[in-house]
């Protein structure tokens, strides 16, 4: 069964895009069919996956899909089994353009449930759909993302400012479920850029374990602080193509395994093995782009 997960936080710059690209790629490396959706007007995920999709977008973007509610989803393929829907700068104006639309909070949900040429719902063609949200909980695009999702993952840096956004996130989820008849759960809070030698990080981790404050669980996996996160993105790759043996790559793989219910990693599934799969696919992609 397909699972749709929004990566959401009220705050900007807390590793939403880093989590989207690396979790999506990790799930794909595990053999899952994955669709990543860039729902942020900053287009950061699109820039990593294929920056030409922003300016050329021959098959459209999320903006046009939601605005026109066309039949054909603007799905691009990064690697076989790892697809994405790009964002574009016009996303910034989508909010105003949707004002007169009927049930405008549910456009994305309707589109993912629509049947495409294969006779299947778009949603059902994937094991996982990962939506990279822009900052904020109350934008129309993020309300659409929440209503289209089964759950959210909330990445957080271990700083007290990240905790300030928690009541807003809880309120947004409550409103979606109680007032808009949604069915979204907080899958969990994900501590990222974590450094176990820092006292503050440990203190914040303990605070995050208080479910009364958080309204959802702290995920048992923490993403360690890792300079490769920024470097890989600068090179338009996930951690898995860039440095599959990095600590954060291992953490994101453990997160993917957690979501798939895998409790013990197969001994043959090593960073070298998944790094090879990622590198081979990336090399093929670059060759294809060079030929065009
Ligand atoms: N585990 C990590 N270790 C070190 N740096 C990290 C880690 N995760 C993310 N970062 C860095 O934090 C910064 C913000 O990350 P990212 O762009 O993913 O945040 P975001 O929440 O998507 O931001 P925005 O709200 O602008 O979309 C980036 O420079 C990224 O490289
Ligand atoms: Mg982002």
CSV table of C-alpha atoms and ligand atoms in Angstrom, one decimal:
chain,number,residue,atom,x,y,z
A,1,UNK,CA,0.0,0.0,0.0
A,2,UNK,CA,1.2,3.5,-0.9
A,3,UNK,CA,2.2,5.8,1.9
A,4,UNK,CA,2.4,9.6,1.4
A,5,UNK,CA,4.6,11.5,3.9
A,6,UNK,CA,5.0,15.3,4.1
A,7,UNK,CA,8.3,16.6,5.4
A,8,UNK,CA,7.0,19.7,7.3
A,9,UNK,CA,8.1,22.3,9.8
A,10,UNK,CA,6.9,25.8,10.5
A,11,UNK,CA,10.4,27.0,10.5
A,12,UNK,CA,12.8,27.4,7.5
A,13,UNK,CA,16.2,25.8,7.2
A,14,UNK,CA,15.6,22.8,9.5
A,15,UNK,CA,16.6,20.1,7.0
A,16,UNK,CA,13.2,19.5,5.3
A,17,UNK,CA,14.8,19.3,1.8
A,18,UNK,CA,17.9,17.4,3.1
A,19,UNK,CA,15.5,14.8,4.6
A,20,UNK,CA,13.3,14.7,1.5
A,21,UNK,CA,16.1,13.9,-0.9
A,22,UNK,CA,17.9,11.5,1.3
A,23,UNK,CA,14.9,9.6,2.6
A,24,UNK,CA,13.4,9.4,-0.9
A,25,UNK,CA,16.7,8.1,-2.3
A,26,UNK,CA,17.2,5.6,0.6
A,27,UNK,CA,13.7,4.2,0.1
A,28,UNK,CA,14.5,3.8,-3.6
A,29,UNK,CA,17.8,2.0,-2.8
A,30,UNK,CA,15.8,-0.4,-0.6
A,31,UNK,CA,13.9,-1.3,-3.8
A,32,UNK,CA,10.8,0.9,-3.2
A,33,UNK,CA,9.1,2.8,-5.9
A,34,UNK,CA,9.3,6.5,-4.9
A,35,UNK,CA,7.8,9.8,-6.0
A,36,UNK,CA,9.2,13.0,-4.6
A,37,UNK,CA,7.1,16.1,-4.8
A,38,UNK,CA,8.7,19.6,-4.5
A,39,UNK,CA,5.9,21.7,-3.0
A,40,UNK,CA,8.2,24.6,-2.1
A,41,UNK,CA,8.4,27.8,-4.2
A,42,UNK,CA,12.2,27.9,-3.5
A,43,UNK,CA,12.5,24.8,-5.7
A,44,UNK,CA,15.5,23.5,-3.7
A,45,UNK,CA,14.5,19.8,-4.2
A,46,UNK,CA,14.0,20.4,-8.0
A,47,UNK,CA,17.4,22.1,-8.2
A,48,UNK,CA,19.0,19.0,-6.8
A,49,UNK,CA,17.1,16.5,-8.9
A,50,UNK,CA,17.1,18.4,-12.2
A,51,UNK,CA,17.5,22.1,-12.3
A,52,UNK,CA,16.5,22.3,-16.0
A,53,UNK,CA,13.0,21.1,-14.9
A,54,UNK,CA,12.5,24.6,-13.3
A,55,UNK,CA,13.1,26.6,-16.5
A,56,UNK,CA,12.2,24.2,-19.2
A,57,UNK,CA,9.7,21.9,-17.6
A,58,UNK,CA,8.3,20.4,-20.8
A,59,UNK,CA,5.9,18.2,-18.9
A,60,UNK,CA,4.7,20.9,-16.5
A,61,UNK,CA,5.3,21.4,-12.8
A,62,UNK,CA,3.3,21.0,-9.6
A,63,UNK,CA,2.1,24.6,-10.1
A,64,UNK,CA,0.4,23.9,-13.4
A,65,UNK,CA,-0.9,20.5,-12.2
A,66,UNK,CA,-2.6,22.1,-9.2
A,67,UNK,CA,-3.8,25.2,-11.1
A,68,UNK,CA,-5.3,23.4,-14.1
A,69,UNK,CA,-6.0,20.1,-12.5
A,70,UNK,CA,-4.8,18.4,-15.7
A,71,UNK,CA,-5.2,14.7,-16.2
A,72,UNK,CA,-1.5,14.0,-16.9
A,73,UNK,CA,0.7,14.3,-13.8
A,74,UNK,CA,4.0,16.2,-14.5
A,75,UNK,CA,6.1,13.3,-13.4
A,76,UNK,CA,9.8,13.2,-14.3
A,77,UNK,CA,12.2,10.3,-13.8
A,78,UNK,CA,15.5,10.7,-12.0
A,79,UNK,CA,16.4,7.0,-11.9
A,80,UNK,CA,14.2,4.1,-12.8
A,81,UNK,CA,11.8,3.8,-9.9
A,82,UNK,CA,12.6,7.2,-8.5
A,83,UNK,CA,10.3,9.9,-9.9
A,84,UNK,CA,9.7,13.5,-9.0
A,85,UNK,CA,7.3,16.3,-9.6
A,86,UNK,CA,9.2,19.7,-9.9
A,87,UNK,CA,8.3,23.0,-8.4
A,88,UNK,CA,8.7,26.4,-10.1
A,89,UNK,CA,9.0,30.0,-9.1
A,90,UNK,CA,5.3,30.7,-10.0
A,91,UNK,CA,4.4,28.5,-7.0
A,92,UNK,CA,4.6,31.7,-5.0
A,93,UNK,CA,1.4,33.0,-6.7
A,94,UNK,CA,-0.5,29.7,-6.4
A,95,UNK,CA,-2.2,30.7,-3.2
A,96,UNK,CA,-4.0,33.7,-4.8
A,97,UNK,CA,-4.8,31.7,-8.0
A,98,UNK,CA,-6.6,29.0,-6.0
A,99,UNK,CA,-8.9,31.4,-4.1
A,100,UNK,CA,-12.0,30.7,-6.3
A,101,UNK,CA,-11.4,27.0,-6.6
A,102,UNK,CA,-13.9,24.6,-5.1
A,103,UNK,CA,-12.5,22.6,-2.2
A,104,UNK,CA,-9.1,24.1,-2.9
A,105,UNK,CA,-7.5,22.5,0.2
A,106,UNK,CA,-7.9,19.1,-1.5
A,107,UNK,CA,-6.6,19.7,-5.0
A,108,UNK,CA,-3.4,17.7,-4.4
A,109,UNK,CA,-5.2,14.9,-2.7
A,110,UNK,CA,-7.7,14.7,-5.6
A,111,UNK,CA,-4.9,14.7,-8.2
A,112,UNK,CA,-3.0,11.9,-6.4
A,113,UNK,CA,-6.2,9.9,-6.3
A,114,UNK,CA,-7.0,10.5,-10.0
A,115,UNK,CA,-6.6,7.6,-12.4
A,116,UNK,CA,-3.9,8.1,-15.1
A,117,UNK,CA,-3.2,6.3,-18.4
A,118,UNK,CA,-2.2,3.1,-16.7
A,119,UNK,CA,-5.6,2.8,-15.2
A,120,UNK,CA,-4.2,3.1,-11.7
A,121,UNK,CA,-4.5,6.0,-9.2
A,122,UNK,CA,-1.3,8.1,-9.4
A,123,UNK,CA,-0.8,7.4,-5.7
A,124,UNK,CA,-1.0,3.6,-6.1
A,125,UNK,CA,1.9,3.5,-8.5
A,126,UNK,CA,4.3,4.2,-5.7
A,127,UNK,CA,5.3,2.6,-2.4
A,128,UNK,CA,6.2,6.0,-1.0
A,129,UNK,CA,5.4,9.6,-1.9
A,130,UNK,CA,7.6,12.2,-0.1
A,131,UNK,CA,6.5,15.8,-0.2
A,132,UNK,CA,9.1,18.4,0.5
A,133,UNK,CA,7.1,21.3,2.0
A,134,UNK,CA,8.2,25.0,2.2
A,135,UNK,CA,8.4,26.6,5.6
A,136,UNK,CA,5.1,27.4,7.3
A,137,UNK,CA,2.1,25.3,8.4
A,138,UNK,CA,-0.8,27.5,7.2
A,139,UNK,CA,-0.1,28.1,3.6
A,140,UNK,CA,-2.6,26.7,1.1
A,141,UNK,CA,0.0,24.6,-0.6
A,142,UNK,CA,1.1,23.0,2.7
A,143,UNK,CA,-2.6,22.5,3.7
A,144,UNK,CA,-2.9,20.6,0.4
A,145,UNK,CA,0.2,18.6,1.2
A,146,UNK,CA,-1.2,17.7,4.7
A,147,UNK,CA,-4.6,16.6,3.4
A,148,UNK,CA,-2.9,14.5,0.7
A,149,UNK,CA,-0.7,12.8,3.3
A,150,UNK,CA,-1.0,9.8,5.7
A,151,UNK,CA,1.6,11.3,8.0
A,152,UNK,CA,4.2,13.9,8.5
A,153,UNK,CA,7.9,13.8,9.6
A,154,UNK,CA,9.1,16.9,11.3
A,155,UNK,CA,12.8,17.5,11.1
A,156,UNK,CA,14.3,19.6,13.8
A,157,UNK,CA,17.7,20.9,14.7
A,158,UNK,CA,18.4,20.3,18.4
A,159,UNK,CA,18.0,24.0,19.3
A,160,UNK,CA,15.3,25.5,21.5
A,161,UNK,CA,14.0,27.6,18.5
A,162,UNK,CA,13.0,24.4,16.7
A,163,UNK,CA,10.8,23.5,19.7
A,164,UNK,CA,9.0,26.8,19.4
A,165,UNK,CA,7.4,25.7,16.2
A,166,UNK,CA,5.9,22.5,17.8
A,167,UNK,CA,2.6,24.0,19.0
A,168,UNK,CA,2.0,25.4,15.5
A,169,UNK,CA,2.6,22.1,13.9
A,170,UNK,CA,0.3,20.3,16.4
A,171,UNK,CA,-2.4,22.9,15.8
A,172,UNK,CA,-2.1,22.5,12.0
A,173,UNK,CA,-2.5,18.7,12.2
A,174,UNK,CA,-5.4,19.1,14.6
A,175,UNK,CA,-7.2,21.5,12.3
A,176,UNK,CA,-6.6,19.3,9.3
A,177,UNK,CA,-8.1,16.3,11.0
A,178,UNK,CA,-10.9,17.9,13.0
A,179,UNK,CA,-12.0,20.7,10.7
A,180,UNK,CA,-11.1,19.5,7.2
A,181,UNK,CA,-11.7,15.8,7.8
A,182,UNK,CA,-8.1,14.8,7.1
A,183,UNK,CA,-6.4,11.7,8.4
A,184,UNK,CA,-2.8,12.7,9.0
A,185,UNK,CA,-0.6,11.5,11.9
A,186,UNK,CA,2.6,12.9,13.2
A,187,UNK,CA,4.8,9.9,12.3
A,188,UNK,CA,7.5,11.6,14.4
A,189,UNK,CA,10.0,14.3,15.1
A,190,UNK,CA,13.4,13.7,13.5
A,191,UNK,CA,16.4,15.3,15.2
A,192,UNK,CA,18.9,16.3,12.6
A,193,UNK,CA,22.4,17.8,12.7
A,194,UNK,CA,22.7,16.0,15.9
A,195,UNK,CA,26.0,15.9,17.8
A,196,UNK,CA,25.9,13.6,20.9
A,197,UNK,CA,29.0,15.4,22.4
A,198,UNK,CA,26.9,18.6,22.8
A,199,UNK,CA,25.1,18.9,26.1
A,200,UNK,CA,22.4,21.1,24.6
A,201,UNK,CA,21.6,18.5,21.9
A,202,UNK,CA,21.1,15.8,24.6
A,203,UNK,CA,18.9,18.2,26.6
A,204,UNK,CA,16.8,19.0,23.6
A,205,UNK,CA,16.5,15.3,22.8
A,206,UNK,CA,15.2,14.6,26.3
A,207,UNK,CA,12.6,17.4,25.9
A,208,UNK,CA,11.5,15.9,22.6
A,209,UNK,CA,10.8,12.6,24.3
A,210,UNK,CA,7.9,14.2,26.2
A,211,UNK,CA,4.9,13.2,24.1
A,212,UNK,CA,2.6,15.5,26.1
A,213,UNK,CA,4.6,18.5,24.8
A,214,UNK,CA,5.3,17.1,21.3
A,215,UNK,CA,1.9,15.4,20.5
A,216,UNK,CA,3.8,12.7,18.6
A,217,UNK,CA,6.9,10.5,19.1
A,218,UNK,CA,10.5,11.4,18.8
A,219,UNK,CA,11.8,9.0,16.0
A,220,UNK,CA,14.3,6.5,17.3
A,221,UNK,CA,16.8,7.6,14.6
A,222,UNK,CA,18.8,10.8,14.8
A,223,UNK,CA,20.6,12.3,11.8
A,224,UNK,CA,24.1,13.1,12.8
A,225,UNK,CA,25.7,16.4,12.0
A,226,UNK,CA,27.6,15.8,8.7
A,227,UNK,CA,29.2,18.3,6.4
A,228,UNK,CA,28.5,16.0,3.5
A,229,UNK,CA,24.8,17.1,3.6
A,230,UNK,CA,25.6,20.5,2.2
A,231,UNK,CA,28.3,19.2,-0.1
A,232,UNK,CA,26.1,16.6,-1.7
A,233,UNK,CA,23.3,19.2,-2.4
A,234,UNK,CA,25.9,21.6,-3.9
A,235,UNK,CA,26.8,18.7,-6.2
A,236,UNK,CA,23.1,18.0,-7.0
A,237,UNK,CA,23.2,14.6,-5.4
A,238,UNK,CA,21.8,12.8,-2.4
A,239,UNK,CA,24.3,11.6,0.2
A,240,UNK,CA,24.1,8.2,-1.4
A,241,UNK,CA,25.6,9.2,-4.7
A,242,UNK,CA,28.0,11.7,-3.1
A,243,UNK,CA,29.4,9.7,-0.2
A,244,UNK,CA,27.5,6.5,0.6
A,245,UNK,CA,29.7,5.8,3.6
A,246,UNK,CA,29.0,9.1,5.4
A,247,UNK,CA,27.4,9.0,8.8
A,248,UNK,CA,24.3,10.9,7.7
A,249,UNK,CA,23.7,8.5,4.7
A,250,UNK,CA,23.7,5.6,7.2
A,251,UNK,CA,21.2,7.5,9.4
A,252,UNK,CA,18.9,8.2,6.6
A,253,UNK,CA,19.1,4.6,5.5
A,254,UNK,CA,18.1,3.6,9.0
A,255,UNK,CA,15.2,6.0,8.9
A,256,UNK,CA,14.0,4.4,5.6
A,257,UNK,CA,14.4,1.0,7.1
A,258,UNK,CA,12.4,2.1,10.2
A,259,UNK,CA,9.6,3.3,7.9
A,260,UNK,CA,9.6,0.0,6.1
A,261,UNK,CA,9.5,-2.0,9.4
A,262,UNK,CA,13.0,-3.5,8.8
A,263,UNK,CA,14.5,-4.1,12.2
A,264,UNK,CA,17.7,-5.9,11.1
A,265,UNK,CA,19.7,-4.9,8.1
A,266,UNK,CA,20.6,-7.6,5.6
A,267,UNK,CA,24.4,-8.1,5.9
A,268,UNK,CA,24.8,-7.9,2.2
A,269,UNK,CA,23.1,-4.4,2.1
A,270,UNK,CA,26.2,-2.3,2.8
A,271,UNK,CA,27.1,1.3,2.1
A,272,UNK,CA,29.3,0.1,-0.7
A,273,UNK,CA,26.4,-1.9,-2.3
A,274,UNK,CA,23.9,1.0,-2.1
A,275,UNK,CA,26.6,3.4,-3.1
A,276,UNK,CA,27.3,1.4,-6.2
A,277,UNK,CA,23.6,1.3,-7.2
A,278,UNK,CA,23.3,5.1,-6.6
A,279,UNK,CA,26.5,5.8,-8.5
A,280,UNK,CA,25.7,3.6,-11.5
A,281,UNK,CA,22.3,5.2,-11.8
A,282,UNK,CA,23.8,8.7,-11.5
A,283,UNK,CA,26.5,8.0,-14.1
A,284,UNK,CA,23.8,6.8,-16.5
A,285,UNK,CA,21.8,9.9,-15.9
A,286,UNK,CA,24.7,12.2,-16.6
A,287,UNK,CA,25.6,10.3,-19.8
A,288,UNK,CA,22.0,10.6,-20.9
A,289,UNK,CA,21.9,14.4,-20.2
A,290,UNK,CA,25.2,14.8,-22.1
A,291,UNK,CA,23.8,13.1,-25.1
A,292,UNK,CA,20.8,15.4,-25.2
B,1,LIG,N1,22.7,16.4,9.3
B,1,LIG,C1,23.1,17.6,8.9
B,1,LIG,N2,24.4,18.0,9.2
B,1,LIG,C2,24.9,19.2,8.9
B,1,LIG,N3,24.2,20.1,8.1
B,1,LIG,C3,22.9,19.8,7.8
B,1,LIG,C4,22.3,18.5,8.2
B,1,LIG,N4,21.0,18.5,7.7
B,1,LIG,C5,20.9,19.7,7.0
B,1,LIG,N5,22.0,20.4,7.1
B,1,LIG,C6,22.2,21.8,6.5
B,1,LIG,O1,21.2,22.7,7.0
B,1,LIG,C7,20.8,23.6,6.0
B,1,LIG,C8,19.3,23.7,5.8
B,1,LIG,O2,18.9,22.4,5.3
B,1,LIG,P1,17.7,22.3,4.3
B,1,LIG,O3,17.9,23.2,3.1
B,1,LIG,O4,17.4,20.9,4.1
B,1,LIG,O5,16.5,23.0,5.2
B,1,LIG,P2,15.0,23.3,4.8
B,1,LIG,O6,14.2,23.0,6.0
B,1,LIG,O7,14.6,22.5,3.6
B,1,LIG,O8,15.1,24.8,4.4
B,1,LIG,P3,13.9,25.7,3.8
B,1,LIG,O9,12.9,26.0,4.9
B,1,LIG,O10,14.6,27.0,3.3
B,1,LIG,O11,13.3,24.9,2.7
B,1,LIG,C9,21.6,23.2,4.7
B,1,LIG,O12,22.7,24.0,4.6
B,1,LIG,C10,21.9,21.8,5.0
B,1,LIG,O13,23.1,21.3,4.3
B,2,LIG,MG1,13.8,23.2,1.8
